[in-house]
PDB file of C-alpha atoms in Angstrom:
ATOM      1  CA  UNK Y   1      -0.075   0.584   0.092  1.00  0.00           C
ATOM      2  CA  UNK Y   2       0.877   3.608  -0.053  1.00  0.00           C
ATOM      3  CA  UNK Y   3       3.510   5.087   2.585  1.00  0.00           C
ATOM      4  CA  UNK Y   4       3.254   8.447   4.220  1.00  0.00           C
ATOM      5  CA  UNK Y   5       7.128   8.827   6.130  1.00  0.00           C
ATOM      6  CA  UNK Y   6       5.790  10.913   9.565  1.00  0.00           C
ATOM      7  CA  UNK Y   7       8.367  12.713  11.131  1.00  0.00           C
ATOM      8  CA  UNK Y   8       9.609  13.002  13.775  1.00  0.00           C
ATOM      9  CA  UNK Y   9       8.646   9.415  15.788  1.00  0.00           C
ATOM     10  CA  UNK Y  10       8.598  11.286  19.079  1.00  0.00           C
ATOM     11  CA  UNK Y  11       9.249  14.918  20.650  1.00  0.00           C
ATOM     12  CA  UNK Y  12       9.901  15.891  24.139  1.00  0.00           C
ATOM     13  CA  UNK Y  13       9.703  20.044  24.115  1.00  0.00           C
ATOM     14  CA  UNK Y  14       9.107  21.959  27.266  1.00  0.00           C
ATOM     15  CA  UNK Y  15       6.172  24.027  27.581  1.00  0.00           C
ATOM     16  CA  UNK Y  16       5.878  27.250  26.107  1.00  0.00           C
ATOM     17  CA  UNK Y  17       8.293  25.890  22.707  1.00  0.00           C
ATOM     18  CA  UNK Y  18       7.337  25.700  19.215  1.00  0.00           C
ATOM     19  CA  UNK Y  19       7.199  22.248  17.463  1.00  0.00           C
ATOM     20  CA  UNK Y  20       7.257  21.130  14.053  1.00  0.00           C
ATOM     21  CA  UNK Y  21       6.227  17.606  12.223  1.00  0.00           C
ATOM     22  CA  UNK Y  22       6.082  16.511   8.827  1.00  0.00           C
ATOM     23  CA  UNK Y  23       4.821  13.953   6.291  1.00  0.00           C
ATOM     24  CA  UNK Y  24       6.505  12.851   3.015  1.00  0.00           C
ATOM     25  CA  UNK Y  25       4.962  10.257   0.063  1.00  0.00           C
ATOM     26  CA  UNK Y  26       6.343   9.216  -2.842  1.00  0.00           C
ATOM     27  CA  UNK Y  27       2.698   9.830  -4.003  1.00  0.00           C
ATOM     28  CA  UNK Y  28       0.454  12.827  -4.964  1.00  0.00           C
ATOM     29  CA  UNK Y  29      -2.591  13.506  -2.962  1.00  0.00           C
ATOM     30  CA  UNK Y  30      -5.506  15.802  -3.280  1.00  0.00           C
ATOM     31  CA  UNK Y  31      -6.112  16.583   0.595  1.00  0.00           C
ATOM     32  CA  UNK Y  32      -3.679  16.607   3.185  1.00  0.00           C
ATOM     33  CA  UNK Y  33      -5.319  16.046   6.810  1.00  0.00           C
ATOM     34  CA  UNK Y  34      -3.684  16.513  10.555  1.00  0.00           C
ATOM     35  CA  UNK Y  35      -5.207  14.684  13.350  1.00  0.00           C
ATOM     36  CA  UNK Y  36      -4.678  14.482  16.890  1.00  0.00           C
ATOM     37  CA  UNK Y  37      -5.258  11.417  18.965  1.00  0.00           C
ATOM     38  CA  UNK Y  38      -5.875  11.667  22.863  1.00  0.00           C
ATOM     39  CA  UNK Y  39      -5.098   8.828  24.968  1.00  0.00           C
ATOM     40  CA  UNK Y  40      -8.351   6.269  24.656  1.00  0.00           C
ATOM     41  CA  UNK Y  41      -9.981   8.345  22.374  1.00  0.00           C
ATOM     42  CA  UNK Y  42     -10.353   8.495  18.221  1.00  0.00           C
ATOM     43  CA  UNK Y  43      -8.255  10.913  15.933  1.00  0.00           C
ATOM     44  CA  UNK Y  44      -9.591  14.304  15.626  1.00  0.00           C
ATOM     45  CA  UNK Y  45      -9.461  16.571  12.517  1.00  0.00           C
ATOM     46  CA  UNK Y  46      -7.132  19.427  13.229  1.00  0.00           C
ATOM     47  CA  UNK Y  47      -6.725  21.002   9.571  1.00  0.00           C
ATOM     48  CA  UNK Y  48      -7.891  19.802   6.161  1.00  0.00           C
ATOM     49  CA  UNK Y  49      -5.748  21.154   3.374  1.00  0.00           C
ATOM     50  CA  UNK Y  50      -7.116  21.094  -0.114  1.00  0.00           C
ATOM     51  CA  UNK Y  51      -4.893  22.686  -2.728  1.00  0.00           C
ATOM     52  CA  UNK Y  52      -0.964  22.786  -3.375  1.00  0.00           C
ATOM     53  CA  UNK Y  53       0.985  25.575  -1.819  1.00  0.00           C
ATOM     54  CA  UNK Y  54      -2.053  26.220   0.824  1.00  0.00           C
ATOM     55  CA  UNK Y  55      -1.108  27.501   4.379  1.00  0.00           C
ATOM     56  CA  UNK Y  56      -3.658  27.084   6.736  1.00  0.00           C
ATOM     57  CA  UNK Y  57      -3.900  27.975  10.518  1.00  0.00           C
ATOM     58  CA  UNK Y  58      -6.128  26.995  13.458  1.00  0.00           C
ATOM     59  CA  UNK Y  59      -5.267  28.771  16.547  1.00  0.00           C
ATOM     60  CA  UNK Y  60      -1.695  28.099  17.513  1.00  0.00           C
ATOM     61  CA  UNK Y  61      -1.677  25.425  14.630  1.00  0.00           C
ATOM     62  CA  UNK Y  62      -0.446  25.931  11.174  1.00  0.00           C
ATOM     63  CA  UNK Y  63      -0.413  23.240   8.342  1.00  0.00           C
ATOM     64  CA  UNK Y  64       1.216  23.520   4.690  1.00  0.00           C
ATOM     65  CA  UNK Y  65       0.322  20.924   1.617  1.00  0.00           C
ATOM     66  CA  UNK Y  66       3.541  21.237  -0.119  1.00  0.00           C
ATOM     67  CA  UNK Y  67       3.830  22.379  -3.666  1.00  0.00           C
ATOM     68  CA  UNK Y  68       4.550  19.221  -5.216  1.00  0.00           C
ATOM     69  CA  UNK Y  69       1.306  17.455  -3.296  1.00  0.00           C
ATOM     70  CA  UNK Y  70       3.733  15.036  -1.685  1.00  0.00           C
ATOM     71  CA  UNK Y  71       4.164  16.513   1.464  1.00  0.00           C
ATOM     72  CA  UNK Y  72       3.035  18.542   4.473  1.00  0.00           C
ATOM     73  CA  UNK Y  73       4.188  20.294   7.691  1.00  0.00           C
ATOM     74  CA  UNK Y  74       2.298  20.772  10.698  1.00  0.00           C
ATOM     75  CA  UNK Y  75       3.609  23.778  13.335  1.00  0.00           C
ATOM     76  CA  UNK Y  76       2.257  24.087  17.118  1.00  0.00           C
ATOM     77  CA  UNK Y  77       3.347  27.442  18.736  1.00  0.00           C
ATOM     78  CA  UNK Y  78       3.611  28.068  22.229  1.00  0.00           C
ATOM     79  CA  UNK Y  79       3.004  24.852  23.401  1.00  0.00           C
ATOM     80  CA  UNK Y  80       1.117  24.209  26.487  1.00  0.00           C
ATOM     81  CA  UNK Y  81       0.307  20.647  28.311  1.00  0.00           C
ATOM     82  CA  UNK Y  82      -2.974  20.045  26.523  1.00  0.00           C
ATOM     83  CA  UNK Y  83      -0.646  19.478  23.073  1.00  0.00           C
ATOM     84  CA  UNK Y  84       0.052  16.304  24.429  1.00  0.00           C
ATOM     85  CA  UNK Y  85      -1.082  13.390  22.280  1.00  0.00           C
ATOM     86  CA  UNK Y  86      -0.438  11.808  19.211  1.00  0.00           C
ATOM     87  CA  UNK Y  87      -0.588  13.475  15.710  1.00  0.00           C
ATOM     88  CA  UNK Y  88      -0.891  11.829  12.346  1.00  0.00           C
ATOM     89  CA  UNK Y  89      -0.815  12.924   9.098  1.00  0.00           C
ATOM     90  CA  UNK Y  90      -3.049  11.640   6.414  1.00  0.00           C
ATOM     91  CA  UNK Y  91      -3.246  11.665   2.975  1.00  0.00           C
ATOM     92  CA  UNK Y  92      -6.433  11.119   0.384  1.00  0.00           C
ATOM     93  CA  UNK Y  93      -6.617  10.222  -2.847  1.00  0.00           C
ATOM     94  CA  UNK Y  94      -9.417  10.641  -4.769  1.00  0.00           C
ATOM     95  CA  UNK Y  95      -9.800   7.666  -7.361  1.00  0.00           C
ATOM     96  CA  UNK Y  96     -12.229   5.087  -8.548  1.00  0.00           C
ATOM     97  CA  UNK Y  97     -12.975   2.199  -6.192  1.00  0.00           C
ATOM     98  CA  UNK Y  98     -11.119   4.143  -3.563  1.00  0.00           C
ATOM     99  CA  UNK Y  99     -12.832   7.404  -3.535  1.00  0.00           C
ATOM    100  CA  UNK Y 100     -12.437   9.189   0.087  1.00  0.00           C
ATOM    101  CA  UNK Y 101      -9.730   6.379   1.501  1.00  0.00           C
ATOM    102  CA  UNK Y 102      -7.291   7.702   3.996  1.00  0.00           C
ATOM    103  CA  UNK Y 103      -3.528   6.721   4.348  1.00  0.00           C
ATOM    104  CA  UNK Y 104      -1.947   7.436   7.404  1.00  0.00           C
ATOM    105  CA  UNK Y 105       1.339   8.702   8.489  1.00  0.00           C
ATOM    106  CA  UNK Y 106       2.901   6.404  11.739  1.00  0.00           C
ATOM    107  CA  UNK Y 107       2.308   9.268  14.133  1.00  0.00           C
ATOM    108  CA  UNK Y 108       3.965  11.786  16.249  1.00  0.00           C
ATOM    109  CA  UNK Y 109       3.929  11.181  19.718  1.00  0.00           C
ATOM    110  CA  UNK Y 110       4.073  14.859  21.658  1.00  0.00           C
ATOM    111  CA  UNK Y 111       5.429  15.137  25.126  1.00  0.00           C
ATOM    112  CA  UNK Y 112       5.271  18.830  26.707  1.00  0.00           C
ATOM    113  CA  UNK Y 113       7.577  19.237  29.708  1.00  0.00           C
ATOM    114  CA  UNK Y 114       6.307  21.693  32.283  1.00  0.00           C
TER     115      UNK Y 114
ATOM    116  CA  UNK U   1     -24.132  13.333  20.880  1.00  0.00           C
ATOM    117  CA  UNK U   2     -24.233  12.735  17.404  1.00  0.00           C
ATOM    118  CA  UNK U   3     -21.337  10.616  16.326  1.00  0.00           C
ATOM    119  CA  UNK U   4     -19.591   7.084  16.070  1.00  0.00           C
ATOM    120  CA  UNK U   5     -20.516   4.647  18.729  1.00  0.00           C
ATOM    121  CA  UNK U   6     -17.942   1.743  19.179  1.00  0.00           C
ATOM    122  CA  UNK U   7     -18.693  -1.228  21.278  1.00  0.00           C
ATOM    123  CA  UNK U   8     -17.082  -3.033  23.473  1.00  0.00           C
ATOM    124  CA  UNK U   9     -14.376  -0.323  24.728  1.00  0.00           C
ATOM    125  CA  UNK U  10     -12.276  -3.482  25.429  1.00  0.00           C
ATOM    126  CA  UNK U  11     -12.255  -7.003  24.802  1.00  0.00           C
ATOM    127  CA  UNK U  12      -9.663 -10.299  25.734  1.00  0.00           C
ATOM    128  CA  UNK U  13     -10.503 -13.213  23.595  1.00  0.00           C
ATOM    129  CA  UNK U  14      -8.606 -16.715  23.458  1.00  0.00           C
ATOM    130  CA  UNK U  15      -7.197 -17.690  20.105  1.00  0.00           C
ATOM    131  CA  UNK U  16      -9.789 -19.488  17.308  1.00  0.00           C
ATOM    132  CA  UNK U  17     -12.561 -17.409  19.240  1.00  0.00           C
ATOM    133  CA  UNK U  18     -15.290 -15.320  17.041  1.00  0.00           C
ATOM    134  CA  UNK U  19     -16.226 -11.906  17.915  1.00  0.00           C
ATOM    135  CA  UNK U  20     -18.307  -8.854  16.418  1.00  0.00           C
ATOM    136  CA  UNK U  21     -16.950  -5.371  17.199  1.00  0.00           C
ATOM    137  CA  UNK U  22     -19.952  -2.951  16.803  1.00  0.00           C
ATOM    138  CA  UNK U  23     -20.144   0.471  15.128  1.00  0.00           C
ATOM    139  CA  UNK U  24     -23.187   2.810  14.672  1.00  0.00           C
ATOM    140  CA  UNK U  25     -23.120   6.501  13.444  1.00  0.00           C
ATOM    141  CA  UNK U  26     -26.086   8.888  13.394  1.00  0.00           C
ATOM    142  CA  UNK U  27     -25.336  11.463  11.105  1.00  0.00           C
ATOM    143  CA  UNK U  28     -26.521   9.356   8.184  1.00  0.00           C
ATOM    144  CA  UNK U  29     -23.106   9.239   6.495  1.00  0.00           C
ATOM    145  CA  UNK U  30     -22.963   6.731   3.407  1.00  0.00           C
ATOM    146  CA  UNK U  31     -19.233   6.148   3.997  1.00  0.00           C
ATOM    147  CA  UNK U  32     -17.837   4.112   6.625  1.00  0.00           C
ATOM    148  CA  UNK U  33     -14.548   2.313   7.426  1.00  0.00           C
ATOM    149  CA  UNK U  34     -12.598   0.354  10.058  1.00  0.00           C
ATOM    150  CA  UNK U  35      -8.707   0.738  10.594  1.00  0.00           C
ATOM    151  CA  UNK U  36      -6.498  -0.945  13.463  1.00  0.00           C
ATOM    152  CA  UNK U  37      -3.898   0.696  15.294  1.00  0.00           C
ATOM    153  CA  UNK U  38      -0.628  -0.803  15.974  1.00  0.00           C
ATOM    154  CA  UNK U  39       2.434   0.691  17.683  1.00  0.00           C
ATOM    155  CA  UNK U  40       4.483   2.745  15.412  1.00  0.00           C
ATOM    156  CA  UNK U  41       2.483   1.827  12.475  1.00  0.00           C
ATOM    157  CA  UNK U  42      -0.451   4.674  12.261  1.00  0.00           C
ATOM    158  CA  UNK U  43      -4.054   3.280  11.303  1.00  0.00           C
ATOM    159  CA  UNK U  44      -4.496   0.549   8.763  1.00  0.00           C
ATOM    160  CA  UNK U  45      -7.471   0.203   6.636  1.00  0.00           C
ATOM    161  CA  UNK U  46      -9.211  -2.750   7.009  1.00  0.00           C
ATOM    162  CA  UNK U  47     -12.385  -2.719   5.174  1.00  0.00           C
ATOM    163  CA  UNK U  48     -14.630  -0.053   3.799  1.00  0.00           C
ATOM    164  CA  UNK U  49     -18.319   0.519   2.761  1.00  0.00           C
ATOM    165  CA  UNK U  50     -19.821   3.532   0.387  1.00  0.00           C
ATOM    166  CA  UNK U  51     -23.131   2.611   1.088  1.00  0.00           C
ATOM    167  CA  UNK U  52     -25.789  -0.113   2.347  1.00  0.00           C
ATOM    168  CA  UNK U  53     -25.176  -3.127   0.729  1.00  0.00           C
ATOM    169  CA  UNK U  54     -21.277  -2.283  -0.285  1.00  0.00           C
ATOM    170  CA  UNK U  55     -18.625  -3.145   1.103  1.00  0.00           C
ATOM    171  CA  UNK U  56     -14.641  -3.641   0.032  1.00  0.00           C
ATOM    172  CA  UNK U  57     -11.444  -4.571   1.443  1.00  0.00           C
ATOM    173  CA  UNK U  58      -8.778  -2.293   2.535  1.00  0.00           C
ATOM    174  CA  UNK U  59      -5.186  -2.935   3.237  1.00  0.00           C
ATOM    175  CA  UNK U  60      -5.305  -5.654   5.614  1.00  0.00           C
ATOM    176  CA  UNK U  61      -8.651  -7.473   5.614  1.00  0.00           C
ATOM    177  CA  UNK U  62      -7.321 -10.972   6.111  1.00  0.00           C
ATOM    178  CA  UNK U  63      -9.437 -12.690   9.339  1.00  0.00           C
ATOM    179  CA  UNK U  64     -11.943 -10.016   9.214  1.00  0.00           C
ATOM    180  CA  UNK U  65     -14.969  -9.770   7.669  1.00  0.00           C
ATOM    181  CA  UNK U  66     -17.925  -6.994   7.409  1.00  0.00           C
ATOM    182  CA  UNK U  67     -21.391  -6.345   6.118  1.00  0.00           C
ATOM    183  CA  UNK U  68     -23.557  -3.041   5.650  1.00  0.00           C
ATOM    184  CA  UNK U  69     -27.497  -4.304   5.933  1.00  0.00           C
ATOM    185  CA  UNK U  70     -28.197  -0.516   6.791  1.00  0.00           C
ATOM    186  CA  UNK U  71     -26.562   2.934   7.015  1.00  0.00           C
ATOM    187  CA  UNK U  72     -26.264   3.232  10.543  1.00  0.00           C
ATOM    188  CA  UNK U  73     -24.335   0.259  11.295  1.00  0.00           C
ATOM    189  CA  UNK U  74     -21.067  -1.342  10.001  1.00  0.00           C
ATOM    190  CA  UNK U  75     -20.045  -4.340  12.452  1.00  0.00           C
ATOM    191  CA  UNK U  76     -16.684  -6.033  11.925  1.00  0.00           C
ATOM    192  CA  UNK U  77     -16.925  -9.645  12.703  1.00  0.00           C
ATOM    193  CA  UNK U  78     -13.333 -11.721  13.449  1.00  0.00           C
ATOM    194  CA  UNK U  79     -14.257 -15.185  12.483  1.00  0.00           C
ATOM    195  CA  UNK U  80     -10.857 -17.035  14.616  1.00  0.00           C
ATOM    196  CA  UNK U  81      -9.111 -14.719  16.482  1.00  0.00           C
ATOM    197  CA  UNK U  82      -5.201 -14.795  16.076  1.00  0.00           C
ATOM    198  CA  UNK U  83      -2.672 -12.881  18.552  1.00  0.00           C
ATOM    199  CA  UNK U  84      -1.581 -10.697  15.368  1.00  0.00           C
ATOM    200  CA  UNK U  85      -4.959  -9.429  15.483  1.00  0.00           C
ATOM    201  CA  UNK U  86      -4.322  -7.983  19.317  1.00  0.00           C
ATOM    202  CA  UNK U  87      -4.622  -4.050  18.448  1.00  0.00           C
ATOM    203  CA  UNK U  88      -6.550  -1.151  18.854  1.00  0.00           C
ATOM    204  CA  UNK U  89     -10.015  -0.800  16.423  1.00  0.00           C
ATOM    205  CA  UNK U  90     -11.474   2.149  14.998  1.00  0.00           C
ATOM    206  CA  UNK U  91     -14.705   2.406  13.448  1.00  0.00           C
ATOM    207  CA  UNK U  92     -15.025   5.929  11.264  1.00  0.00           C
ATOM    208  CA  UNK U  93     -17.849   7.446   9.230  1.00  0.00           C
ATOM    209  CA  UNK U  94     -17.443  10.491   6.585  1.00  0.00           C
ATOM    210  CA  UNK U  95     -18.835  13.112   4.485  1.00  0.00           C
ATOM    211  CA  UNK U  96     -16.605  13.691   1.914  1.00  0.00           C
ATOM    212  CA  UNK U  97     -13.242  14.076   3.205  1.00  0.00           C
ATOM    213  CA  UNK U  98     -14.721  14.924   7.008  1.00  0.00           C
ATOM    214  CA  UNK U  99     -13.548  11.899   9.147  1.00  0.00           C
ATOM    215  CA  UNK U 100     -15.613  11.224  12.492  1.00  0.00           C
ATOM    216  CA  UNK U 101     -14.018   8.421  14.632  1.00  0.00           C
ATOM    217  CA  UNK U 102     -15.198   6.070  17.048  1.00  0.00           C
ATOM    218  CA  UNK U 103     -13.340   6.027  20.567  1.00  0.00           C
ATOM    219  CA  UNK U 104     -12.009   2.992  19.646  1.00  0.00           C
ATOM    220  CA  UNK U 105     -12.112  -0.705  20.981  1.00  0.00           C
ATOM    221  CA  UNK U 106      -8.825  -2.122  22.490  1.00  0.00           C
ATOM    222  CA  UNK U 107      -8.639  -6.275  21.221  1.00  0.00           C
ATOM    223  CA  UNK U 108      -6.464  -8.621  22.919  1.00  0.00           C
ATOM    224  CA  UNK U 109      -6.039 -12.381  21.706  1.00  0.00           C
ATOM    225  CA  UNK U 110      -4.538 -14.533  24.487  1.00  0.00           C
TER     226      UNK U 110
END
């Protein structure tokens, strides 16, 4: 199947610091999505990106859809303790028979130290 | 509250046992899917359905069956559980590319 390479795998940062994570793929995606998963819960959508080059913010979160359509990054500014969790990127291609399927990255485990 | 409901939340099975993981959504979404989550591997698609009566295989379908008799329900069946199926299972429904995930079922096969 398709692969999304997400890095880093884990991060330990001090409260107040900025953090960046990214995903790359050998395939082109029409949509990039970023999710956060809290312990014991399912992923929750943070940001959706629909156009190459698009830069979108959601509060302290900023994500960009790479110009080649093969990569995306997520930045979190001024981290706070509730940012702790696993962050996933996901790519979506629109093709016959597999419309709306998501391919997920392996996740970035974020720990925020007080 | 509207959303995706998964039951049970936890389950322990012995090798060879069968069980059904339940998933129900009340958002009238046509598209539903099942994923498994394993450490360091993200979420991998098991089966999906684009509407009642239509199902198809995802990336890792072996050992799992699904059916979709109604828009609301999309159960996942393990016919003969194996230790390799120890995982956390998530059901999702979607409208367009906006997915709503259930809170997961943690399954252990011993």
